[in-house]
């Protein structure tokens, strides 16, 4: 198993290389980087001098090569807005994003597991209709809209929670609900359909025939089985969650990666954009690895080869 | 022998979108202590629904509409959920047709056997483990302590059915219901499993209700046979009488369609026609559209299960006035 994971980690190297190539190319897509760094009235000569000084007159692939070498040392270049190395700026924002993501995931789990199981065991009851209807609405609501509505109601009108920023637990509540709702909706739907399938399996009938209480039939024998597809599909959706986080952070001025990334894009602070994208990519890869590990822990039938 | 289970006029119906399906329609029989009894019949005749009714496991949209299920005098249909759970897996246990899918893939064999033992016998995990390994040994599993901690997917179909039997018998049930326990297995394994069940029946004095569509298995295994057709019992007698002199045309049809070793080159006749659509059962005798002996009366009036003698019941108008021999009837 350890071997398997070492191999999985090694397999991410080509992925990271491709990502590095894409973010490196971003600079050229965004326009002439040298022109961006100089004031508008700089002379043609100034531009060419700086280009040479920065090594930007070399062939594309040579530049990419030295870019990768720098990446390996954690050097994404300087942020001209903050006048310091880009990576530390990005890493500084990482805990805030992780905090938000974990809280949102907790919200999603706390809502979706009981609701999904419940609506599967009481199919076509009014609770089931409410849950499936709620899931459709929860999935359809855009994050920014939900975020603004929550701010209007709970912060502006009722004054229960701060409008924006990070600090206390109270600050976390609304952003976590905003980001968590969409995930909860999707997971509820998944858990429900997976549970309906599992509850019809022969081994569930066997469990009942042993005289096991319905509660344990559902939670011990059926639920763990139903989680296997749920974990796989949820992991495939990490990128959607990351997208949601970017928007949520902006709505709530949550000082995380998303907010930093959007500011950096607006000011064309390319080094920070690149470092952000790279760190987010690594986060997604780690999430997928974690899901894979979880999946394997859940299902003893899977072999490591 | 004293009666262990008395089934009286059991009616279990399914309320589907397209109408009421009378899957079990007035079934009565009893099982004595230590007896081995079989229900035979084609697919869809209501064998599984009968056994699930006894277990109290008929799921919606099915429901026991009427009848009594007296187990050692207690009416199972009147028990609370909790009382029923106490019996299930403890006094009445069941094994199913599909050994490959009847065990939970995420728990070890040992976990699943000791779960029953811990639940019903309130013993510690250690004792339950010991008992589970004993049971695995009893059902002929080699290296039981190793299999105890294996997952079901690493075992063959025959092994898994042995595990199911070990699990079912782990609490010394008084009645074991086996719903087509060998259908999914190949012939040699099938014989071994039947042999095992017979041995355990003798050793533990567990009564067995065997459900099958295979008369060969019936001849091997049981004392008494009930033939079921379209939700009703059509013939009920001991296994020797049934094979020597079947009284119901359907039973005879089943026998003629069962291959026998000594008639290798004779042609195998199968019963013409199909099982009736349960949503529109034929009037009169439910078998009449397929019966070669059908008379006018058969089309209009439904026969009751008549007693030919203490030991033989049949649901057929042919025997209304006097018992007739079907073999003679075919010849004439
Ligand atoms: N959940 C259900 N909903 C509707 N009808 C059902 C349901 N379960 C069983 N039935 C009906 O009950 C009848 C008897 O089914 P049952 O499973 O008892 O047959 P069986 O004799 O066990 O057949 P087999 O040999 O195929 O196992 C069938 O006609 C079937 O259509
Ligand atoms: S009652 Fe009539 S139709 Fe039914 S089995 Fe007997 S002879 Fe055939
Ligand atoms: Mg069946």
XYZ file of C-alpha atoms and ligand atoms in Angstrom:
677
model
C 0.000 0.000 0.000
C 2.845 2.408 0.850
C 4.439 1.374 -2.428
C 1.230 2.089 -4.276
C 1.090 5.586 -2.881
C 4.715 6.306 -3.637
C 3.920 5.377 -7.227
C 0.842 7.565 -7.213
C 2.923 10.507 -5.956
C 5.552 9.915 -8.644
C 2.785 9.857 -11.237
C 1.900 13.428 -10.348
C 5.289 14.694 -11.567
C 4.316 14.799 -15.257
C 1.046 16.467 -14.270
C 2.955 19.148 -12.380
C 5.256 19.649 -15.367
C 2.288 20.220 -17.655
C 0.818 22.670 -15.177
C 4.136 24.509 -14.926
C 4.201 24.779 -18.699
C 0.695 26.190 -18.791
C 1.334 28.796 -16.101
C 4.603 29.740 -17.731
C 2.785 30.296 -21.026
C 0.206 32.429 -19.224
C 2.677 35.298 -19.131
C 2.856 35.423 -22.885
C -0.870 35.147 -23.282
C -1.403 38.043 -20.908
C 0.641 40.441 -23.062
C 4.249 41.667 -23.133
C 5.481 41.238 -19.542
C 8.234 43.810 -19.992
C 5.883 46.499 -21.197
C 3.756 45.832 -18.126
C 6.609 46.431 -15.759
C 7.593 49.822 -17.147
C 5.724 53.082 -17.118
C 3.761 53.846 -20.256
C 6.160 56.542 -21.462
C 9.264 54.308 -21.371
C 11.350 54.419 -24.534
C 11.799 51.490 -26.856
C 15.407 51.213 -25.695
C 14.445 51.012 -22.038
C 12.099 48.188 -22.883
C 14.732 46.252 -24.805
C 17.326 46.773 -22.062
C 15.023 45.442 -19.409
C 14.051 42.542 -21.656
C 17.685 41.591 -22.007
C 18.349 42.095 -18.288
C 15.481 39.769 -17.410
C 16.603 37.198 -19.982
C 13.286 37.490 -21.824
C 14.984 37.738 -25.209
C 16.120 34.109 -25.076
C 14.250 31.336 -26.970
C 10.935 30.241 -25.408
C 12.028 26.747 -24.382
C 15.253 27.974 -22.799
C 13.231 30.425 -20.764
C 10.846 27.621 -19.746
C 13.810 25.483 -18.700
C 15.163 28.110 -16.377
C 11.625 28.751 -15.116
C 11.296 25.122 -14.052
C 14.706 25.213 -12.380
C 13.530 28.230 -10.416
C 10.243 26.522 -9.544
C 12.135 23.612 -8.070
C 13.727 26.084 -5.685
C 10.333 27.523 -4.841
C 11.067 30.651 -6.819
C 8.062 31.891 -8.780
C 9.567 35.320 -9.304
C 8.837 38.635 -7.630
C 5.453 40.170 -7.103
C 5.793 43.729 -8.330
C 2.807 44.787 -6.270
C 4.220 43.550 -2.977
C 7.875 43.800 -3.988
C 8.685 40.416 -2.563
C 8.953 36.796 -3.641
C 5.562 35.470 -4.822
C 5.467 32.067 -3.141
C 5.564 33.221 0.498
C 2.731 35.656 -0.256
C 0.666 32.778 -1.591
C 1.554 30.351 1.202
C 0.623 33.028 3.676
C -2.950 32.897 2.366
C -3.150 29.113 2.287
C -4.371 28.483 5.873
C -7.362 30.772 5.357
C -8.447 28.828 2.283
C -7.935 25.475 3.972
C -9.925 26.681 6.958
C -12.785 27.698 4.684
C -12.685 24.476 2.669
C -12.655 22.261 5.759
C -15.506 24.191 7.347
C -17.538 24.017 4.131
C -16.891 20.288 3.874
C -18.067 19.834 7.470
C -21.237 21.758 6.688
C -21.765 19.574 3.616
C -21.181 16.326 5.516
C -23.356 17.255 8.457
C -26.237 18.106 6.134
C -25.890 15.516 3.399
C -25.256 12.279 5.283
C -28.371 12.232 7.462
C -30.495 13.818 4.744
C -29.278 11.462 1.998
C -29.746 8.363 4.145
C -33.071 9.517 5.447
C -34.555 10.250 2.079
C -33.286 6.919 0.733
C -34.854 4.924 3.565
C -38.122 6.875 3.423
C -38.433 7.023 -0.319
C -41.212 9.174 -1.740
C -42.144 10.429 1.716
C -42.630 14.157 2.155
C -39.178 14.343 3.737
C -37.690 12.717 0.667
C -39.437 15.185 -1.618
C -38.219 18.059 0.542
C -34.646 16.751 0.483
C -34.518 16.089 -3.250
C -36.203 19.419 -3.985
C -33.803 21.177 -1.607
C -30.858 19.506 -3.322
C -31.959 20.789 -6.719
C -32.330 24.322 -5.382
C -29.062 24.139 -3.414
C -27.216 23.050 -6.513
C -28.792 25.703 -8.706
C -28.023 28.640 -6.388
C -24.850 30.444 -7.493
C -22.336 30.937 -4.675
C -22.101 34.705 -5.088
C -25.875 35.109 -4.948
C -26.277 32.885 -1.889
C -23.358 34.679 -0.213
C -24.879 38.100 -0.804
C -28.311 36.949 0.389
C -26.824 35.509 3.570
C -24.915 38.740 4.203
C -28.042 40.812 3.651
C -30.152 38.707 5.969
C -27.815 37.621 8.760
C -25.221 40.375 8.797
C -26.936 43.532 7.609
C -30.507 42.963 8.815
C -30.088 40.703 11.842
C -26.512 41.638 12.688
C -25.663 38.117 13.872
C -22.482 37.680 11.883
C -19.768 40.029 10.617
C -20.158 41.120 7.002
C -16.682 40.135 5.891
C -13.131 39.262 6.841
C -11.572 36.480 8.857
C -10.813 36.154 12.539
C -13.344 34.612 14.893
C -15.507 31.549 14.412
C -18.394 33.921 13.699
C -16.557 35.156 10.624
C -16.376 31.617 9.321
C -20.067 30.730 9.560
C -21.539 32.477 6.519
C -18.696 31.732 4.070
C -18.729 28.064 5.127
C -22.489 27.833 4.592
C -22.191 29.606 1.236
C -19.536 27.241 -0.060
C -20.943 24.182 1.744
C -24.498 24.404 0.426
C -23.656 23.494 -3.167
C -21.449 20.615 -2.044
C -24.123 19.421 0.386
C -26.720 19.449 -2.380
C -24.587 17.354 -4.678
C -23.602 14.924 -1.918
C -27.172 14.502 -0.704
C -28.228 13.510 -4.187
C -25.300 11.085 -4.480
C -25.794 9.495 -1.074
C -29.504 9.100 -1.689
C -29.145 7.301 -5.005
C -26.259 5.197 -3.765
C -28.184 4.184 -0.625
C -31.282 3.260 -2.622
C -29.138 0.962 -4.705
C -27.361 -0.578 -1.705
C -30.538 -1.098 0.338
C -31.727 -3.481 -2.386
C -28.588 -5.606 -2.202
C -28.732 -9.200 -1.020
C -26.369 -8.602 1.894
C -28.729 -6.022 3.332
C -31.475 -8.668 3.282
C -29.024 -11.062 4.971
C -28.341 -8.485 7.673
C -32.071 -8.078 8.297
C -32.512 -11.844 8.429
C -30.010 -11.951 11.286
C -32.324 -9.844 13.421
C -30.149 -6.748 13.336
C -31.936 -3.522 14.227
C -32.895 -1.424 11.182
C -30.644 1.379 12.413
C -27.539 -0.810 12.274
C -28.626 -2.432 9.035
C -28.674 1.027 7.528
C -25.617 2.544 9.206
C -23.331 -0.452 9.504
C -24.203 -2.621 6.525
C -25.549 -0.220 3.941
C -23.987 3.175 4.586
C -20.351 2.164 4.354
C -21.021 0.458 1.046
C -22.861 3.469 -0.265
C -19.899 5.728 0.547
C -17.633 4.102 -2.024
C -19.177 5.762 -5.088
C -19.806 8.945 -3.107
C -16.122 9.359 -2.231
C -15.037 8.731 -5.810
C -17.450 11.180 -7.354
C -16.911 13.858 -4.699
C -13.172 13.675 -5.311
C -13.718 14.242 -9.019
C -15.484 17.451 -8.120
C -12.720 19.106 -6.105
C -12.101 21.523 -8.948
C -15.717 22.719 -8.786
C -15.231 23.268 -5.070
C -12.060 25.276 -5.722
C -13.984 27.416 -8.192
C -16.685 27.961 -5.586
C -14.053 28.906 -3.023
C -12.616 31.634 -5.273
C -16.016 33.273 -5.552
C -16.949 32.800 -1.919
C -13.677 34.345 -0.761
C -14.245 37.358 -2.968
C -17.816 37.873 -1.745
C -16.763 37.730 1.905
C -13.325 39.373 1.483
C -11.956 36.176 2.953
C -8.176 36.591 2.849
C -7.441 33.293 1.129
C -5.900 32.100 -2.093
C -8.987 32.849 -4.152
C -9.178 36.458 -3.154
C -5.430 36.845 -3.727
C -5.664 35.220 -7.132
C -8.464 37.450 -8.323
C -6.658 40.587 -7.100
C -3.467 39.416 -8.782
C -5.274 38.817 -12.051
C -6.820 42.270 -11.912
C -3.465 43.947 -11.332
C -1.664 41.585 -13.720
C 0.707 40.544 -10.935
C 1.798 37.528 -12.981
C 4.234 35.935 -10.531
C 1.498 35.774 -7.887
C -1.050 34.441 -10.383
C 1.350 31.702 -11.380
C 2.216 30.744 -7.818
C -1.480 30.708 -6.875
C -2.459 28.471 -9.757
C 0.382 26.121 -9.002
C -0.484 25.847 -5.312
C -4.165 25.302 -6.125
C -3.213 22.567 -8.578
C -1.180 20.851 -5.880
C -4.135 21.135 -3.496
C -6.416 19.441 -6.024
C -3.886 16.682 -6.588
C -3.550 16.129 -2.836
C -7.328 15.970 -2.454
C -7.501 13.320 -5.142
C -4.763 11.308 -3.485
C -6.590 11.560 -0.199
C -9.841 10.371 -1.819
C -7.973 7.472 -3.350
C -6.585 6.509 0.031
C -10.026 6.764 1.617
C -11.569 4.700 -1.157
C -9.010 1.988 -0.599
C -9.529 2.021 3.144
C -13.266 1.639 2.597
C -13.152 -1.214 0.126
C -11.120 -4.319 0.931
C -11.731 -5.729 -2.555
C -9.282 -3.322 -4.139
C -5.873 -4.727 -4.875
C -2.683 -2.664 -5.027
C -1.223 -3.333 -8.406
C -43.313 -35.071 16.587
C -44.552 -31.744 17.912
C -45.350 -28.852 15.641
C -42.730 -26.146 15.428
C -44.368 -23.867 12.895
C -47.962 -23.794 11.782
C -48.797 -21.735 8.730
C -52.534 -21.175 8.467
C -54.191 -19.714 5.400
C -51.335 -17.306 4.730
C -52.094 -14.566 2.249
C -49.298 -12.226 1.197
C -50.130 -9.721 -1.515
C -48.178 -7.020 -3.339
C -49.949 -3.759 -4.041
C -48.329 -2.622 -7.263
C -49.216 0.227 -9.573
C -50.944 -2.124 -11.972
C -52.963 -4.023 -9.364
C -52.806 -6.476 -6.478
C -50.480 -9.472 -6.932
C -51.649 -12.402 -4.767
C -48.170 -13.962 -4.530
C -49.155 -16.218 -1.648
C -52.840 -17.014 -1.607
C -54.096 -19.165 1.242
C -51.108 -21.369 2.028
C -51.305 -23.733 4.996
C -48.794 -26.275 6.241
C -46.875 -27.160 9.322
C -43.318 -28.070 10.156
C -42.529 -30.483 12.950
C -39.466 -30.457 15.184
C -36.487 -31.804 13.267
C -38.483 -32.243 10.065
C -37.107 -31.492 6.624
C -39.750 -30.161 4.314
C -39.575 -28.687 0.833
C -41.564 -26.290 -1.283
C -41.161 -26.910 -5.016
C -42.524 -24.975 -7.922
C -41.676 -22.990 -10.983
C -40.275 -19.489 -10.863
C -42.829 -16.979 -9.630
C -45.009 -19.484 -7.799
C -44.533 -17.673 -4.485
C -41.919 -19.814 -2.758
C -39.658 -16.958 -1.736
C -42.536 -14.756 -0.672
C -43.782 -17.573 1.578
C -40.409 -17.826 3.288
C -39.982 -14.071 3.586
C -43.435 -13.905 5.160
C -42.323 -16.334 7.853
C -39.202 -14.226 8.456
C -41.299 -11.050 8.604
C -39.176 -9.604 5.820
C -41.749 -8.932 3.123
C -40.945 -5.406 2.063
C -43.277 -2.804 0.691
C -45.340 -2.896 -1.489
C -45.964 -6.395 -0.083
C -48.008 -7.154 3.014
C -49.322 -10.157 4.899
C -53.053 -9.709 4.367
C -54.389 -12.596 6.326
C -53.540 -15.833 8.068
C -51.578 -17.002 11.063
C -47.968 -18.026 11.487
C -47.793 -19.879 14.765
C -44.205 -20.507 15.827
C -44.165 -22.582 19.012
C -47.632 -21.232 19.664
C -46.756 -17.532 19.187
C -48.391 -15.841 16.191
C -45.516 -14.230 14.307
C -47.851 -11.826 12.529
C -48.806 -10.341 15.900
C -45.290 -9.850 17.282
C -43.782 -6.390 17.659
C -40.773 -5.451 15.525
C -38.546 -5.933 18.532
C -39.892 -9.386 19.389
C -39.565 -10.387 15.743
C -35.924 -9.283 15.667
C -35.265 -11.451 18.685
C -36.501 -14.503 16.772
C -34.892 -13.681 13.467
C -31.418 -15.110 13.122
C -31.839 -16.713 16.519
C -34.778 -19.123 16.441
C -35.492 -18.848 12.718
C -32.571 -18.374 10.374
C -32.406 -18.095 6.629
C -29.925 -18.666 3.848
C -30.357 -17.373 0.361
C -29.859 -18.362 -3.217
C -27.016 -15.992 -4.039
C -23.960 -16.859 -1.956
C -21.854 -14.449 -3.999
C -23.818 -11.377 -3.023
C -25.384 -12.382 0.277
C -22.358 -11.508 2.388
C -21.377 -7.904 2.979
C -18.183 -7.231 0.980
C -16.832 -4.714 3.493
C -16.744 -6.903 6.581
C -14.746 -10.003 7.316
C -16.445 -13.367 7.449
C -15.693 -13.511 11.159
C -17.184 -10.103 11.815
C -20.417 -11.161 10.109
C -20.756 -14.459 11.951
C -19.870 -13.114 15.362
C -22.247 -10.214 14.818
C -25.175 -12.662 15.050
C -23.713 -14.452 18.034
C -23.009 -11.274 19.967
C -26.451 -9.927 19.144
C -28.469 -12.934 20.270
C -26.311 -14.575 22.895
C -24.926 -11.467 24.582
C -21.422 -12.836 24.843
C -18.059 -11.073 24.690
C -16.232 -10.638 21.393
C -13.725 -13.242 22.438
C -16.349 -15.906 23.083
C -18.152 -14.964 19.878
C -14.952 -15.365 17.924
C -14.323 -18.781 19.422
C -17.873 -19.856 18.633
C -17.613 -18.510 15.068
C -14.456 -20.484 14.408
C -16.154 -23.592 15.790
C -19.060 -23.038 13.397
C -16.733 -22.549 10.433
C -15.073 -25.799 11.334
C -18.438 -27.528 11.631
C -19.460 -26.520 8.097
C -16.258 -28.015 6.769
C -14.164 -24.961 6.142
C -10.438 -25.684 6.189
C -8.214 -23.426 8.337
C -11.222 -21.758 9.987
C -9.125 -19.322 12.009
C -7.647 -17.954 8.813
C -10.993 -17.752 7.011
C -12.385 -15.958 10.079
C -10.413 -12.870 9.158
C -10.855 -13.113 5.370
C -13.143 -10.974 3.301
C -15.935 -12.685 1.328
C -14.447 -11.752 -2.056
C -11.499 -14.039 -1.457
C -13.752 -17.125 -1.107
C -15.412 -19.286 -3.754
C -19.202 -19.552 -4.111
C -19.319 -22.907 -2.307
C -17.198 -21.564 0.551
C -19.384 -18.512 0.861
C -22.497 -20.674 1.053
C -20.813 -22.663 3.833
C -20.122 -19.377 5.598
C -23.795 -18.441 5.191
C -24.801 -21.771 6.720
C -22.350 -21.319 9.583
C -23.783 -17.873 10.180
C -27.387 -19.084 10.007
C -26.731 -21.947 12.409
C -24.499 -19.999 14.791
C -27.326 -19.359 17.239
C -28.768 -22.869 17.061
C -32.012 -21.911 15.336
C -34.998 -24.225 15.601
C -35.894 -23.585 11.981
C -33.606 -23.026 9.021
C -35.163 -21.675 5.855
C -32.994 -22.354 2.826
C -34.177 -20.541 -0.286
C -32.569 -22.321 -3.257
C -29.299 -22.703 -1.346
C -27.538 -24.574 -4.117
C -29.017 -23.206 -7.330
C -26.067 -20.939 -8.032
C -23.463 -23.623 -7.346
C -22.041 -26.292 -9.612
C -23.182 -29.892 -9.234
C -20.417 -31.313 -7.040
C -20.491 -28.352 -4.669
C -24.285 -28.574 -4.671
C -24.137 -32.185 -3.457
C -21.639 -31.273 -0.730
C -23.781 -28.423 0.561
C -26.911 -30.613 0.641
C -24.990 -33.324 2.454
C -23.794 -30.752 4.967
C -27.312 -29.504 5.586
C -28.556 -33.041 6.093
C -25.796 -33.792 8.589
C -26.434 -30.609 10.513
C -30.155 -31.343 10.586
C -29.400 -34.663 12.262
C -26.760 -33.325 14.617
C -28.500 -30.139 15.728
C -32.120 -31.225 15.173
C -32.807 -28.077 13.250
C -35.972 -28.244 11.178
C -35.356 -27.303 7.572
C -37.687 -25.602 5.128
C -36.031 -26.060 1.764
C -37.136 -24.051 -1.207
C -36.228 -25.273 -4.641
C -37.457 -25.786 -8.150
C -35.392 -28.949 -8.468
C -37.157 -32.250 -7.738
C -33.789 -33.993 -7.724
C -32.769 -31.930 -4.703
C -36.101 -32.736 -3.051
C -35.558 -36.479 -3.443
C -32.097 -36.123 -1.883
C -33.010 -34.022 1.048
C -36.433 -33.985 2.602
C -39.217 -35.980 4.243
C -42.225 -33.974 3.105
C -42.936 -32.000 -0.045
C -45.336 -29.260 -0.975
C -45.848 -28.391 -4.607
C -46.741 -24.767 -5.151
C -48.412 -23.270 -8.187
C -49.511 -19.655 -8.700
C -49.444 -18.796 -5.001
C -51.209 -21.933 -3.787
C -50.230 -25.376 -2.589
C -51.507 -27.926 -5.105
C -50.092 -31.098 -3.591
C -48.712 -31.989 -0.173
C -47.404 -35.379 0.840
C -44.313 -37.329 1.851
C -41.494 -37.593 -0.612
C -41.949 -41.345 -1.395
C -45.649 -41.041 -2.155
C -45.078 -38.001 -4.288
C -42.528 -39.703 -6.502
C -44.375 -43.016 -6.650
C -47.803 -41.624 -7.325
C -48.186 -37.919 -8.009
C -51.855 -36.935 -7.886
C -51.749 -33.429 -9.294
C -51.250 -33.033 -13.046
C -48.808 -30.196 -12.374
C -46.661 -32.393 -10.121
C -46.649 -35.070 -12.765
C -45.645 -32.477 -15.340
C -42.766 -31.344 -13.127
C -41.577 -34.916 -12.753
C -41.750 -35.658 -16.449
C -39.651 -32.571 -17.062
C -36.972 -33.591 -14.549
C -34.140 -35.562 -16.167
C -33.528 -38.962 -14.579
C -30.379 -40.976 -14.860
C -32.109 -44.110 -16.204
C -33.969 -42.353 -18.980
C -31.082 -40.791 -20.750
C -32.384 -41.373 -24.246
C -36.050 -40.805 -23.517
C -37.410 -37.451 -24.499
C -37.787 -34.849 -21.808
C -41.289 -33.426 -21.737
C -41.795 -29.983 -20.331
C -45.099 -28.567 -19.168
C -46.625 -26.598 -21.975
C -47.574 -22.995 -21.437
C -46.342 -20.547 -18.834
C -47.055 -19.548 -15.270
C -50.188 -17.373 -15.234
C -49.919 -13.612 -14.990
C -50.528 -12.974 -11.286
C -52.524 -9.861 -12.110
C -55.145 -11.902 -13.949
C -55.262 -15.394 -12.493
C -57.371 -17.830 -14.502
C -60.846 -18.517 -13.116
C -61.471 -22.002 -11.792
C -58.375 -24.138 -11.357
C -55.342 -21.895 -11.834
C -53.605 -24.672 -13.723
C -56.383 -25.379 -16.204
C -54.943 -23.539 -19.232
C -51.946 -25.882 -19.069
C -53.654 -29.071 -17.884
C -54.077 -32.015 -20.212
C -56.895 -33.409 -18.058
C -58.905 -30.194 -17.748
C -62.685 -30.669 -17.585
C -65.588 -28.197 -17.735
C -65.687 -27.915 -13.974
C -62.017 -26.953 -13.891
C -62.695 -23.802 -15.892
C -65.491 -22.533 -13.692
C -64.804 -23.695 -10.151
C -61.648 -23.526 -8.091
C -60.811 -26.822 -6.352
C -59.972 -26.828 -2.625
C -56.970 -28.638 -1.216
C -58.625 -32.046 -0.645
C -57.439 -34.655 1.790
C -57.041 -38.043 0.091
C -55.769 -39.494 3.362
C -53.901 -38.288 6.474
C -50.782 -37.954 4.518
C -51.786 -36.745 1.103
C -53.523 -33.540 0.028
C -54.216 -32.432 -3.521
C -55.990 -29.502 -5.159
C -57.610 -31.100 -8.234
C -61.125 -32.005 -9.337
C -59.980 -35.340 -10.801
C -59.936 -36.876 -7.358
C -63.211 -35.380 -6.185
C -65.227 -38.593 -6.181
C -62.531 -41.182 -5.985
C -58.786 -41.181 -6.106
C -57.496 -41.773 -9.618
C -54.092 -42.773 -10.830
C -52.650 -40.280 -13.276
C -50.433 -42.879 -14.929
C -53.496 -44.943 -15.832
C -55.319 -41.867 -17.007
C -52.552 -41.025 -19.481
C -52.634 -44.534 -20.935
C -56.369 -44.722 -21.449
N -41.434 -6.665 -4.610
C -42.402 -7.211 -5.366
N -43.292 -6.435 -6.011
C -44.262 -6.972 -6.776
N -44.442 -8.287 -6.952
C -43.594 -9.109 -6.344
C -42.520 -8.624 -5.522
N -41.829 -9.683 -5.045
C -42.433 -10.766 -5.557
N -43.496 -10.441 -6.323
C -44.376 -11.341 -7.045
O -44.619 -12.466 -6.266
C -44.661 -13.617 -7.065
C -43.893 -14.724 -6.404
O -42.543 -14.379 -6.298
P -41.495 -15.318 -5.565
O -40.225 -14.545 -5.508
O -42.038 -15.810 -4.286
O -41.341 -16.509 -6.586
P -40.442 -17.818 -6.402
O -41.375 -18.953 -6.374
O -39.523 -17.662 -5.257
O -39.658 -17.831 -7.778
P -38.096 -18.101 -8.048
O -37.983 -19.574 -8.288
O -37.858 -17.334 -9.311
O -37.314 -17.613 -6.891
C -44.120 -13.257 -8.425
O -45.152 -13.356 -9.356
C -43.686 -11.837 -8.300
O -44.148 -11.106 -9.410
S -58.537 -29.297 -11.387
Fe -58.775 -29.745 -13.508
S -57.451 -28.330 -14.512
Fe -56.905 -28.310 -12.406
S -55.286 -29.754 -12.302
Fe -57.110 -30.902 -11.835
S -57.762 -31.659 -13.775
Fe -56.263 -30.125 -14.229
Mg -37.408 -17.349 -5.119
